[in-house]
Amino acid sequence: MSTATPNWQPLFDALWQQYLEVTPSALAIHQLLSHDGTINNDHIALRTFNSSPVQLEALAAPFEALGYQAKGDYQFNAKKLRAKHYEHPDPLAPKVFISELLVEQCSAQLQQIVAGLVNQLSPEMTASHSWVHSGRPWQVSTAQYQQLIAESEYAGWLAAWGYRANHFTVSVNQLPDNPPLAAVNNRLQEAGFVLNSSGGLIKGSRADLLEQSSTMADQAICQFSDGELTIASCFYEFAKRYPKADGTLYSGFVAASADKIFESTHQS
Ligand code: OOG
Ligand code: NI
């Protein structure tokens, strides 16, 4: 057996460390579940604006450089988002779900604020692959943040936190004995973690070939240009996949479920 580190591992290690800085509950949950064995990640997710130089495909480039390939396309009309998911040939590599806000569909005020953020960036910002875990690359005020979340929770979250994994996802299939997702949820609730109940605790079904649940995001201090606010940071997700007719596990996402998972970063 080879002991070489997979080529994708260092990038995910960097994303994980950055994520834990604002998501202490994820470390506690990881410790709770890893008593049972190793935890493999089903996927992570990143968010962006569809504005150059930070559009979805630019955020995907560092992953593509490691061998990831685009697979599914998803639309979220009410939230004004589109998304794609990426897979790596190594089955142990987490999938990557990347979404972007379709800024031109939003109000003139939102478009103006977002242009003011993106105009602070140099086109070279995305040259180094580490930009996907560089955090927030622009200055933003508390008033701008408040105005953004009033129209789009997604836009506000992204303006505040920038480039980071907004969640990691435990592969429930790879936990010992492949437990039912409901059993994982019960264990988390008994330990005091708050789960996202939008559309029910379990999003999707065996018929969809994917069941998902998630925590509500932690609350963390975020520094703005004119002060700090305690706001929703990142969350942890749990995914259980079922086999397709050919016997291999379904590897896509389910738009109706994803629509609810996005709400894990809403201000309650
Ligand atoms: C992504 C939400 C969708 C999933 O697994 O369906 C998702 C996000 O919150 O940015 O992660
Ligand atoms: Ni997810």
XYZ file of N, CA and C and ligand atoms in Angstrom:
816
model
N 0.845 -1.194 0.000
C 0.000 0.000 0.000
C 0.878 1.241 0.000
N 0.507 2.198 -0.833
C 1.281 3.436 -0.915
C 0.949 4.346 0.267
N 1.955 4.981 0.823
C 1.713 5.916 1.922
C 1.842 7.355 1.443
N 1.997 7.539 0.126
C 2.147 8.903 -0.403
C 0.877 9.700 -0.131
N 1.043 10.978 0.181
C -0.102 11.867 0.386
C -0.770 12.117 -0.960
N -2.107 11.934 -1.047
C -2.772 12.236 -2.318
C -2.576 13.708 -2.696
N -2.567 13.998 -3.995
C -2.251 15.370 -4.436
C -3.270 16.395 -3.944
N -4.500 15.951 -3.669
C -5.551 16.886 -3.251
C -5.510 17.173 -1.748
N -4.798 16.327 -0.979
C -4.876 16.408 0.491
C -4.412 17.757 1.071
N -3.275 18.322 0.627
C -2.830 19.587 1.252
C -3.854 20.722 1.107
N -4.525 20.812 -0.034
C -5.519 21.877 -0.212
C -6.690 21.695 0.763
N -7.130 20.447 0.941
C -8.245 20.204 1.866
C -7.816 20.381 3.317
N -6.567 20.067 3.633
C -6.060 20.326 4.988
C -6.095 21.823 5.281
N -5.682 22.635 4.285
C -5.673 24.097 4.473
C -7.104 24.616 4.636
N -8.013 24.094 3.816
C -9.423 24.508 3.912
C -10.019 24.108 5.267
N -9.653 22.934 5.756
C -10.175 22.427 7.038
C -9.689 23.306 8.202
N -8.409 23.640 8.207
C -7.875 24.477 9.297
C -8.541 25.849 9.289
N -8.717 26.415 8.095
C -9.354 27.734 7.975
C -10.807 27.675 8.466
N -11.482 26.588 8.116
C -12.899 26.380 8.490
C -13.054 26.276 10.016
N -12.129 25.554 10.655
C -12.227 25.369 12.107
C -12.065 26.693 12.862
N -11.341 27.652 12.272
C -11.135 28.937 12.968
C -12.456 29.618 13.297
N -13.466 29.430 12.449
C -14.758 30.093 12.693
C -15.888 29.081 12.959
N -15.525 27.788 13.057
C -16.543 26.738 13.220
C -16.118 25.746 14.302
N -16.023 26.214 15.566
C -15.560 25.300 16.617
C -16.464 24.079 16.787
N -17.756 24.208 16.482
C -18.646 23.043 16.651
C -18.219 21.900 15.734
N -17.626 22.222 14.581
C -17.224 21.159 13.649
C -16.138 20.282 14.267
N -15.230 20.912 15.004
C -14.176 20.117 15.653
C -14.790 19.214 16.725
N -15.740 19.760 17.496
C -16.395 18.963 18.543
C -17.164 17.793 17.922
N -17.849 18.036 16.816
C -18.613 16.965 16.156
C -17.660 15.942 15.540
N -16.578 16.446 14.959
C -15.580 15.544 14.368
C -15.034 14.615 15.456
N -14.767 15.189 16.633
C -14.238 14.366 17.727
C -15.287 13.369 18.207
N -16.544 13.818 18.294
C -17.642 12.932 18.728
C -17.765 11.734 17.784
N -17.781 11.997 16.474
C -18.006 10.917 15.503
C -16.743 10.112 15.223
N -15.567 10.715 15.412
C -14.343 9.988 15.062
C -13.925 9.018 16.161
N -14.630 9.059 17.315
C -14.424 7.997 18.309
C -14.715 6.658 17.683
N -15.591 6.694 16.650
C -15.986 5.452 15.997
C -15.035 5.066 14.870
N -14.092 5.916 14.525
C -13.182 5.592 13.422
C -12.837 6.848 12.630
N -12.213 6.658 11.493
C -11.832 7.824 10.679
C -13.068 8.437 10.039
N -12.978 9.721 9.743
C -14.076 10.386 9.045
C -13.598 10.764 7.655
N -14.343 10.335 6.658
C -14.059 10.767 5.290
C -15.082 11.809 4.901
N -14.637 12.783 4.112
C -15.530 13.852 3.685
C -16.210 13.479 2.382
N -17.538 13.669 2.354
C -18.277 13.463 1.116
C -18.005 14.623 0.158
N -18.106 15.844 0.688
C -17.851 17.028 -0.143
C -17.634 18.256 0.724
N -17.163 19.306 0.076
C -17.123 20.643 0.672
C -17.871 21.569 -0.293
N -18.157 22.787 0.185
C -18.813 23.753 -0.711
C -18.178 25.124 -0.566
N -18.130 25.838 -1.700
C -17.621 27.213 -1.739
C -18.638 28.088 -2.452
N -18.567 29.387 -2.175
C -19.523 30.355 -2.741
C -18.775 31.504 -3.390
N -19.394 32.103 -4.415
C -18.787 33.290 -5.012
C -19.844 34.135 -5.739
N -19.400 35.265 -6.269
C -20.221 36.102 -7.148
C -19.852 35.723 -8.591
N -20.785 35.913 -9.536
C -20.455 35.591 -10.941
C -19.749 36.777 -11.608
N -18.837 37.401 -10.879
C -18.138 38.596 -11.364
C -16.670 38.262 -11.545
N -16.091 38.723 -12.652
C -14.664 38.521 -12.885
C -13.878 39.312 -11.839
N -12.785 38.826 -11.265
C -12.107 37.575 -11.599
C -12.467 36.398 -10.684
N -13.601 36.473 -9.952
C -13.878 35.466 -8.916
C -15.015 34.504 -9.276
N -15.447 34.485 -10.537
C -16.603 33.664 -10.941
C -16.367 32.174 -10.683
N -17.465 31.420 -10.711
C -17.465 29.983 -10.382
C -16.294 29.229 -11.033
N -16.110 29.411 -12.331
C -15.066 28.647 -13.030
C -13.663 29.020 -12.527
N -13.486 30.267 -12.103
C -12.178 30.667 -11.558
C -11.932 29.986 -10.208
N -13.000 29.828 -9.436
C -12.872 29.163 -8.136
C -12.641 27.660 -8.327
N -13.123 27.134 -9.456
C -12.935 25.706 -9.744
C -11.515 25.405 -10.237
N -10.842 26.406 -10.803
C -9.555 26.156 -11.475
C -8.517 25.472 -10.580
N -8.350 25.911 -9.314
C -7.352 25.221 -8.479
C -7.685 23.744 -8.255
N -8.973 23.412 -8.244
C -9.368 22.016 -8.081
C -9.134 21.252 -9.391
N -9.441 21.904 -10.515
C -9.210 21.259 -11.818
C -7.719 20.979 -12.021
N -6.884 21.877 -11.496
C -5.432 21.680 -11.622
C -4.984 20.411 -10.890
N -5.797 19.974 -9.904
C -5.484 18.749 -9.155
C -6.151 17.520 -9.774
N -6.878 17.707 -10.877
C -7.503 16.572 -11.550
C -9.015 16.503 -11.403
N -9.610 17.465 -10.712
C -11.077 17.483 -10.594
C -11.705 17.783 -11.948
N -12.918 17.210 -12.157
C -13.663 17.436 -13.402
C -15.087 17.869 -13.075
N -15.629 18.792 -13.896
C -17.013 19.256 -13.731
C -17.963 18.102 -14.009
N -18.989 17.937 -13.184
C -19.981 16.862 -13.363
C -21.390 17.445 -13.467
N -22.045 17.799 -12.352
C -23.455 18.241 -12.414
C -23.617 19.747 -12.436
N -24.732 20.211 -13.030
C -25.112 21.636 -13.048
C -26.432 21.795 -12.294
N -26.551 22.860 -11.533
C -27.750 23.070 -10.703
C -28.165 24.536 -10.781
N -29.477 24.785 -10.708
C -30.043 26.144 -10.750
C -30.912 26.350 -9.519
N -30.826 27.539 -8.947
C -31.662 27.890 -7.796
C -32.293 29.238 -8.124
N -33.443 29.187 -8.803
C -34.000 30.418 -9.365
C -34.372 31.434 -8.288
N -35.042 30.983 -7.218
C -35.488 31.939 -6.194
C -34.294 32.603 -5.509
N -33.233 31.847 -5.289
C -32.048 32.398 -4.610
C -31.097 33.081 -5.590
N -31.394 32.997 -6.909
C -30.552 33.630 -7.945
C -29.124 33.072 -7.923
N -29.050 31.752 -7.851
C -27.759 31.061 -7.795
C -27.691 30.020 -8.897
N -26.476 29.739 -9.343
C -26.233 28.523 -10.114
C -25.065 27.811 -9.450
N -24.948 26.511 -9.703
C -23.875 25.743 -9.062
C -23.419 24.620 -9.977
N -22.211 24.152 -9.720
C -21.667 22.980 -10.399
C -20.977 22.120 -9.344
N -20.955 20.813 -9.593
C -20.138 20.003 -8.686
C -19.025 19.331 -9.459
N -17.942 19.098 -8.756
C -16.699 18.578 -9.339
C -16.315 17.296 -8.608
N -15.771 16.363 -9.395
C -15.296 15.096 -8.814
C -13.871 14.824 -9.262
N -13.144 14.122 -8.400
C -11.752 13.729 -8.648
C -11.742 12.226 -8.926
N -10.848 11.738 -9.771
C -10.809 10.287 -10.033
C -10.534 9.440 -8.780
N -9.859 10.005 -7.782
C -9.602 9.271 -6.534
C -10.904 9.242 -5.729
N -11.485 8.043 -5.474
C -12.779 7.996 -4.774
C -12.726 8.554 -3.345
N -11.531 8.662 -2.770
C -11.429 9.229 -1.417
C -11.401 10.760 -1.419
N -11.209 11.360 -2.588
C -11.164 12.829 -2.656
C -12.569 13.387 -2.469
N -12.760 14.365 -1.569
C -14.097 14.942 -1.397
C -14.581 15.563 -2.714
N -15.881 15.463 -2.971
C -16.451 16.209 -4.085
C -16.450 17.691 -3.712
N -16.572 18.557 -4.711
C -16.554 20.008 -4.475
C -17.794 20.601 -5.126
N -18.589 21.324 -4.324
C -19.824 21.960 -4.797
C -19.568 23.465 -4.796
N -19.618 24.086 -5.969
C -19.326 25.527 -6.061
C -20.554 26.240 -6.633
N -20.989 27.279 -5.942
C -22.133 28.053 -6.418
C -21.698 29.491 -6.645
N -22.525 30.224 -7.410
C -22.259 31.661 -7.605
C -23.574 32.419 -7.658
N -23.548 33.651 -7.141
C -24.724 34.531 -7.173
C -24.789 35.200 -8.538
N -25.971 35.139 -9.165
C -26.176 35.753 -10.482
C -26.500 37.235 -10.238
N -25.436 38.008 -10.096
C -25.525 39.384 -9.595
C -26.449 40.248 -10.452
N -26.432 40.036 -11.772
C -27.241 40.888 -12.660
C -28.734 40.692 -12.445
N -29.135 39.601 -11.765
C -30.567 39.392 -11.480
C -30.999 40.094 -10.194
N -30.036 40.664 -9.458
C -30.341 41.283 -8.163
C -30.622 42.773 -8.332
N -30.984 43.447 -7.229
C -31.342 44.867 -7.294
C -30.138 45.717 -7.690
N -30.423 46.924 -8.165
C -29.352 47.861 -8.528
C -28.467 48.158 -7.319
N -29.075 48.258 -6.117
C -28.289 48.556 -4.905
C -27.321 47.419 -4.604
N -27.813 46.164 -4.705
C -26.933 45.016 -4.451
C -25.823 44.984 -5.494
N -26.176 45.210 -6.742
C -25.164 45.177 -7.808
C -24.076 46.208 -7.553
N -24.496 47.377 -7.052
C -23.539 48.448 -6.793
C -22.590 48.074 -5.643
N -23.136 47.478 -4.584
C -22.279 47.073 -3.455
C -21.297 45.998 -3.916
N -21.797 45.000 -4.640
C -20.921 43.900 -5.076
C -19.840 44.427 -6.019
N -20.201 45.346 -6.926
C -19.183 45.921 -7.823
C -18.110 46.631 -6.997
N -18.530 47.298 -5.931
C -17.572 47.986 -5.056
C -16.619 47.021 -4.355
N -17.073 45.807 -4.079
C -16.194 44.792 -3.459
C -15.244 44.222 -4.513
N -15.809 43.794 -5.621
C -15.023 43.097 -6.643
C -14.015 44.049 -7.302
N -14.381 45.339 -7.390
C -13.447 46.322 -7.979
C -12.207 46.553 -7.121
N -12.233 46.078 -5.872
C -11.047 46.194 -5.015
C -9.990 45.142 -5.359
N -10.366 44.165 -6.194
C -9.466 43.032 -6.454
C -8.604 43.280 -7.682
N -7.383 42.746 -7.641
C -6.568 42.780 -8.852
C -6.796 41.474 -9.596
N -6.710 41.514 -10.929
C -6.936 40.279 -11.701
C -5.948 39.180 -11.317
N -4.798 39.567 -10.748
C -3.791 38.551 -10.360
C -4.190 37.794 -9.100
N -5.219 38.284 -8.411
C -5.584 37.658 -7.136
C -5.808 36.162 -7.270
N -6.351 35.739 -8.399
C -6.704 34.328 -8.558
C -5.559 33.507 -9.165
N -4.399 34.145 -9.371
C -3.274 33.417 -9.985
C -2.768 32.310 -9.059
N -2.667 32.611 -7.757
C -2.202 31.595 -6.810
C -3.376 30.718 -6.405
N -3.177 29.399 -6.449
C -4.280 28.487 -6.138
C -4.761 28.607 -4.706
N -3.959 29.195 -3.845
C -4.362 29.303 -2.446
C -5.460 30.352 -2.233
N -5.857 31.055 -3.293
C -6.890 32.077 -3.082
C -8.211 31.465 -2.632
N -8.441 30.159 -2.905
C -9.710 29.537 -2.506
C -9.833 29.408 -0.982
N -8.720 29.587 -0.271
C -8.812 29.615 1.204
C -8.149 30.874 1.760
N -8.325 31.983 1.036
C -7.686 33.239 1.451
C -8.611 34.122 2.279
N -9.870 33.671 2.513
C -10.798 34.493 3.292
C -11.308 35.664 2.477
N -11.587 36.772 3.165
C -12.239 37.897 2.493
C -11.207 38.820 1.875
N -11.261 39.043 0.548
C -10.241 39.850 -0.122
C -10.634 41.317 -0.289
N -11.771 41.756 0.291
C -12.226 43.142 0.116
C -12.603 43.738 1.465
N -12.677 45.061 1.498
C -13.211 45.768 2.658
C -14.721 45.855 2.488
N -15.458 45.647 3.585
C -16.923 45.779 3.542
C -17.369 46.333 4.891
N -18.356 47.212 4.891
C -18.820 47.831 6.141
C -19.993 47.048 6.720
N -20.292 47.306 7.994
C -21.446 46.645 8.635
C -22.740 47.049 7.933
N -22.836 48.303 7.486
C -24.064 48.747 6.800
C -24.233 48.020 5.467
N -23.128 47.854 4.746
C -23.214 47.116 3.478
C -23.630 45.668 3.721
N -23.048 45.055 4.759
C -23.412 43.673 5.108
C -24.907 43.573 5.405
N -25.411 44.528 6.226
C -26.838 44.487 6.605
C -27.714 44.649 5.374
N -27.296 45.541 4.463
C -28.095 45.766 3.255
C -28.102 44.509 2.383
N -26.952 43.852 2.293
C -26.880 42.625 1.485
C -27.753 41.524 2.064
N -27.643 41.251 3.382
C -28.436 40.111 3.907
C -29.932 40.383 3.839
N -30.332 41.677 3.849
C -31.766 41.980 3.728
C -32.303 41.489 2.381
N -31.455 41.504 1.364
C -31.898 41.036 0.034
C -31.489 39.589 -0.233
N -30.275 39.215 0.150
C -29.749 37.873 -0.137
C -28.819 37.457 0.999
N -29.280 36.463 1.771
C -28.442 35.956 2.876
C -27.107 35.463 2.314
N -27.177 34.881 1.129
C -25.982 34.340 0.471
C -24.975 35.459 0.205
N -25.476 36.580 -0.370
C -24.580 37.698 -0.693
C -23.936 38.262 0.569
N -24.719 38.385 1.637
C -24.177 38.921 2.894
C -23.115 38.011 3.478
N -23.409 36.714 3.481
C -22.453 35.745 4.016
C -21.139 35.826 3.242
N -21.257 35.837 1.918
C -20.061 35.852 1.062
C -19.269 37.146 1.224
N -19.978 38.277 1.300
C -19.286 39.560 1.492
C -18.508 39.561 2.799
N -19.075 38.918 3.825
C -18.453 38.914 5.155
C -17.293 37.930 5.266
N -17.448 36.731 4.712
C -16.476 35.646 4.952
C -15.571 35.321 3.783
N -15.983 35.649 2.566
C -15.115 35.439 1.409
C -14.832 33.989 1.103
N -13.582 33.713 0.771
C -13.199 32.431 0.158
C -12.718 31.437 1.209
N -13.541 30.449 1.426
C -13.345 29.409 2.441
C -14.405 28.345 2.184
N -14.210 27.147 2.736
C -15.271 26.138 2.687
C -16.379 26.598 3.617
N -17.612 26.715 3.129
C -18.701 27.089 4.053
C -19.196 25.879 4.824
N -18.888 24.669 4.335
C -19.096 23.462 5.142
C -18.221 22.332 4.639
N -17.919 21.430 5.546
C -17.406 20.109 5.235
C -18.580 19.153 5.453
N -18.490 17.953 4.901
C -19.609 17.007 4.949
C -19.101 15.624 5.304
N -19.591 15.103 6.418
C -19.235 13.743 6.829
C -19.880 12.741 5.864
N -19.084 11.810 5.356
C -19.639 10.709 4.565
C -20.192 9.671 5.535
N -21.512 9.652 5.702
C -22.151 8.744 6.658
C -21.957 7.290 6.209
N -21.922 7.072 4.899
C -21.685 5.719 4.377
C -20.392 5.125 4.920
N -19.404 5.998 5.143
C -18.085 5.509 5.551
C -17.880 5.530 7.064
N -18.926 5.896 7.834
C -18.853 5.722 9.287
C -19.019 4.229 9.567
N -18.506 3.732 10.704
C -18.645 2.298 10.983
C -20.112 1.872 10.927
N -20.384 0.761 10.286
C -21.724 0.176 10.156
C -22.693 1.020 9.336
N -22.206 2.051 8.627
C -23.066 2.845 7.734
C -24.423 3.132 8.396
N -24.439 3.914 9.487
C -25.689 4.090 10.256
C -26.746 4.850 9.464
N -28.038 4.705 9.869
C -29.070 5.556 9.270
C -28.756 7.021 9.589
N -29.102 7.929 8.666
C -28.842 9.348 8.919
C -29.598 9.822 10.161
N -30.801 9.264 10.379
C -31.590 9.661 11.561
C -30.834 9.345 12.853
N -30.053 8.262 12.861
C -29.292 7.904 14.066
C -28.184 8.923 14.313
N -27.547 9.379 13.238
C -26.498 10.413 13.370
C -27.138 11.699 13.894
N -28.278 12.057 13.320
C -28.962 13.287 13.753
C -29.329 13.221 15.233
N -29.858 12.055 15.675
C -30.237 11.914 17.093
C -29.042 12.100 18.001
N -27.939 11.515 17.595
C -26.723 11.596 18.393
C -26.273 13.053 18.520
N -26.357 13.797 17.416
C -25.930 15.206 17.429
C -26.870 16.032 18.296
N -28.180 15.775 18.167
C -29.148 16.551 18.954
C -29.016 16.236 20.434
N -28.761 14.958 20.761
C -28.563 14.597 22.176
C -27.341 15.290 22.745
N -26.339 15.532 21.893
C -25.113 16.222 22.346
C -25.306 17.740 22.330
N -26.500 18.203 21.927
C -26.810 19.633 22.037
C -26.588 20.453 20.778
N -26.270 19.832 19.665
C -26.050 20.600 18.432
C -27.403 20.914 17.771
N -27.504 22.114 17.198
C -28.752 22.555 16.562
C -28.693 22.226 15.073
N -29.677 21.461 14.602
C -29.708 21.060 13.196
C -30.645 21.964 12.389
N -30.357 22.054 11.090
C -31.185 22.820 10.147
C -32.479 22.032 9.927
N -33.632 22.636 10.271
C -34.902 21.928 10.134
C -35.716 22.420 8.940
N -35.123 23.277 8.111
C -35.832 23.779 6.924
C -36.164 22.610 5.991
N -37.453 22.366 5.765
C -37.866 21.249 4.910
C -37.716 19.898 5.602
N -37.593 19.890 6.949
C -37.394 18.641 7.697
C -35.918 18.437 7.991
N -35.617 17.650 9.029
C -34.208 17.441 9.408
C -33.445 16.718 8.312
N -34.117 15.767 7.637
C -33.465 15.016 6.553
C -33.974 15.545 5.222
N -33.052 16.064 4.418
C -33.402 16.541 3.085
C -33.123 15.411 2.093
N -34.089 15.150 1.203
C -33.915 14.083 0.231
C -34.299 12.740 0.839
N -34.309 11.698 -0.008
C -34.775 10.378 0.409
C -33.974 9.306 -0.319
N -34.227 8.087 0.073
C -33.609 6.951 -0.608
C -33.938 6.994 -2.110
N -35.164 7.418 -2.445
C -35.560 7.498 -3.865
C -34.717 8.527 -4.614
N -34.281 9.594 -3.912
C -33.400 10.603 -4.529
C -31.952 10.115 -4.590
N -31.674 8.989 -3.904
C -30.334 8.395 -3.782
C -29.396 9.227 -2.919
N -29.933 10.235 -2.236
C -29.099 11.082 -1.360
C -29.958 11.647 -0.240
N -29.516 11.389 1.005
C -30.139 11.998 2.188
C -29.090 12.892 2.837
N -29.518 14.101 3.263
C -28.580 15.062 3.848
C -29.190 15.724 5.073
N -28.332 16.045 6.043
C -28.734 16.903 7.154
C -27.548 17.807 7.463
N -27.797 18.864 8.226
C -26.695 19.779 8.547
C -26.973 20.482 9.860
N -25.904 20.980 10.467
C -26.063 21.843 11.639
C -26.457 23.231 11.133
N -26.997 24.059 12.030
C -27.083 25.486 11.723
C -25.678 26.040 11.966
N -25.278 27.009 11.150
C -23.933 27.583 11.248
C -23.641 28.089 12.651
N -22.378 28.000 13.045
C -21.912 28.623 14.287
C -22.068 30.142 14.163
N -21.993 30.819 15.297
C -21.952 32.278 15.323
C -20.497 32.659 15.619
N -19.931 33.548 14.825
C -18.532 33.936 15.034
C -18.382 35.442 14.841
N -17.359 35.986 15.463
C -17.087 37.424 15.320
C -16.467 37.668 13.953
N -17.025 38.624 13.222
C -16.484 38.993 11.919
C -16.079 40.468 11.985
N -14.872 40.785 11.520
C -14.376 42.173 11.509
C -14.817 42.838 10.211
N -15.476 43.970 10.340
C -15.845 44.774 9.167
C -14.979 46.029 9.165
N -15.095 46.843 8.103
C -14.217 48.018 8.012
C -14.501 49.018 9.134
N -15.725 48.986 9.706
C -16.098 49.965 10.734
C -16.460 49.319 12.062
N -16.053 48.077 12.283
C -16.366 47.439 13.567
C -16.603 45.962 13.375
N -17.066 45.297 14.454
C -17.271 43.853 14.343
C -18.719 43.500 14.645
N -19.135 42.367 14.101
C -20.471 41.822 14.360
C -20.308 40.325 14.588
N -21.189 39.754 15.429
C -21.233 38.300 15.578
C -22.311 37.791 14.630
N -21.894 36.993 13.665
C -22.806 36.563 12.591
C -22.630 35.064 12.299
N -23.538 34.513 11.501
C -23.469 33.099 11.116
C -22.178 32.855 10.324
N -21.426 31.841 10.727
C -20.179 31.510 10.014
C -20.415 30.258 9.170
N -19.891 29.120 9.584
C -19.957 27.917 8.743
C -20.649 26.779 9.483
N -21.022 25.746 8.762
C -21.793 24.629 9.331
C -21.158 23.301 8.949
N -21.732 22.209 9.458
C -21.234 20.857 9.173
C -22.410 20.071 8.583
N -22.126 19.274 7.557
C -23.193 18.512 6.902
C -22.913 17.021 7.012
N -23.972 16.224 6.828
C -23.911 14.760 6.940
C -24.656 14.198 5.733
N -23.977 13.366 4.933
C -24.582 12.891 3.692
C -24.536 11.376 3.625
N -25.668 10.795 3.242
C -25.753 9.346 3.062
C -26.230 9.078 1.638
N -25.418 8.341 0.885
C -25.715 8.064 -0.519
C -26.180 6.626 -0.704
N -27.012 6.432 -1.746
C -27.554 5.110 -2.059
C -27.116 4.699 -3.455
N -27.069 3.364 -3.720
C -26.584 2.906 -5.026
C -27.574 3.151 -6.165
N -27.003 3.431 -7.336
C -27.786 3.524 -8.576
C -28.060 2.095 -9.065
N -28.777 1.982 -10.179
C -29.107 0.656 -10.737
C -27.848 -0.158 -11.016
N -26.727 0.521 -11.373
C -25.495 -0.206 -11.693
C -24.702 -0.609 -10.447
N -25.244 -0.298 -9.259
C -24.602 -0.725 -8.016
C -23.626 0.289 -7.433
N -23.198 1.281 -8.232
C -22.287 2.295 -7.685
C -23.099 3.387 -6.994
N -22.496 4.032 -5.985
C -23.218 5.055 -5.237
C -23.485 6.280 -6.114
N -24.662 6.848 -5.977
C -24.997 8.112 -6.645
C -23.987 9.170 -6.190
N -23.450 9.941 -7.135
C -22.412 10.906 -6.742
C -22.835 12.351 -6.993
N -24.090 12.560 -7.417
C -24.533 13.928 -7.685
C -25.160 14.591 -6.471
N -25.791 15.728 -6.706
C -26.499 16.465 -5.659
C -27.965 16.546 -6.053
N -28.820 16.993 -5.133
C -30.263 17.081 -5.371
C -30.653 18.542 -5.140
N -31.046 19.220 -6.230
C -31.250 20.681 -6.131
C -32.251 21.062 -5.041
N -33.352 20.314 -4.908
C -34.363 20.680 -3.903
C -33.793 20.591 -2.484
N -32.878 19.643 -2.272
C -32.253 19.499 -0.955
C -31.195 20.580 -0.754
N -30.401 20.822 -1.788
C -29.354 21.850 -1.710
C -29.972 23.204 -1.377
N -31.143 23.470 -1.966
C -31.837 24.734 -1.723
C -32.032 24.963 -0.215
N -32.324 23.891 0.513
C -32.525 23.997 1.975
C -31.180 24.036 2.714
N -30.195 23.316 2.218
C -28.876 23.306 2.885
C -28.268 24.708 2.864
N -28.467 25.462 1.774
C -27.948 26.836 1.723
C -28.401 27.643 2.953
N -29.595 27.312 3.465
C -30.178 28.110 4.552
C -29.513 27.852 5.898
N -28.551 26.939 5.928
C -27.817 26.668 7.178
C -26.985 27.864 7.633
N -26.730 28.823 6.730
C -25.979 30.026 7.151
C -26.909 31.227 7.337
N -28.223 31.011 7.339
C -29.117 32.152 7.570
C -29.007 32.618 9.015
N -29.137 33.930 9.203
C -29.227 34.491 10.549
C -30.577 34.059 11.112
N -30.588 33.379 12.279
C -31.875 32.831 12.758
C -32.800 33.929 13.255
C -24.152 24.859 -0.621
C -25.497 24.224 -0.316
C -25.735 22.936 -1.098
C -25.467 20.408 -0.766
O -24.804 19.499 -0.269
O -26.539 20.206 -1.369
C -24.955 21.778 -0.582
C -23.862 26.075 0.190
O -24.447 26.247 1.267
O -23.039 26.875 -0.261
O -23.937 21.880 0.004
Ni -23.300 20.253 1.007
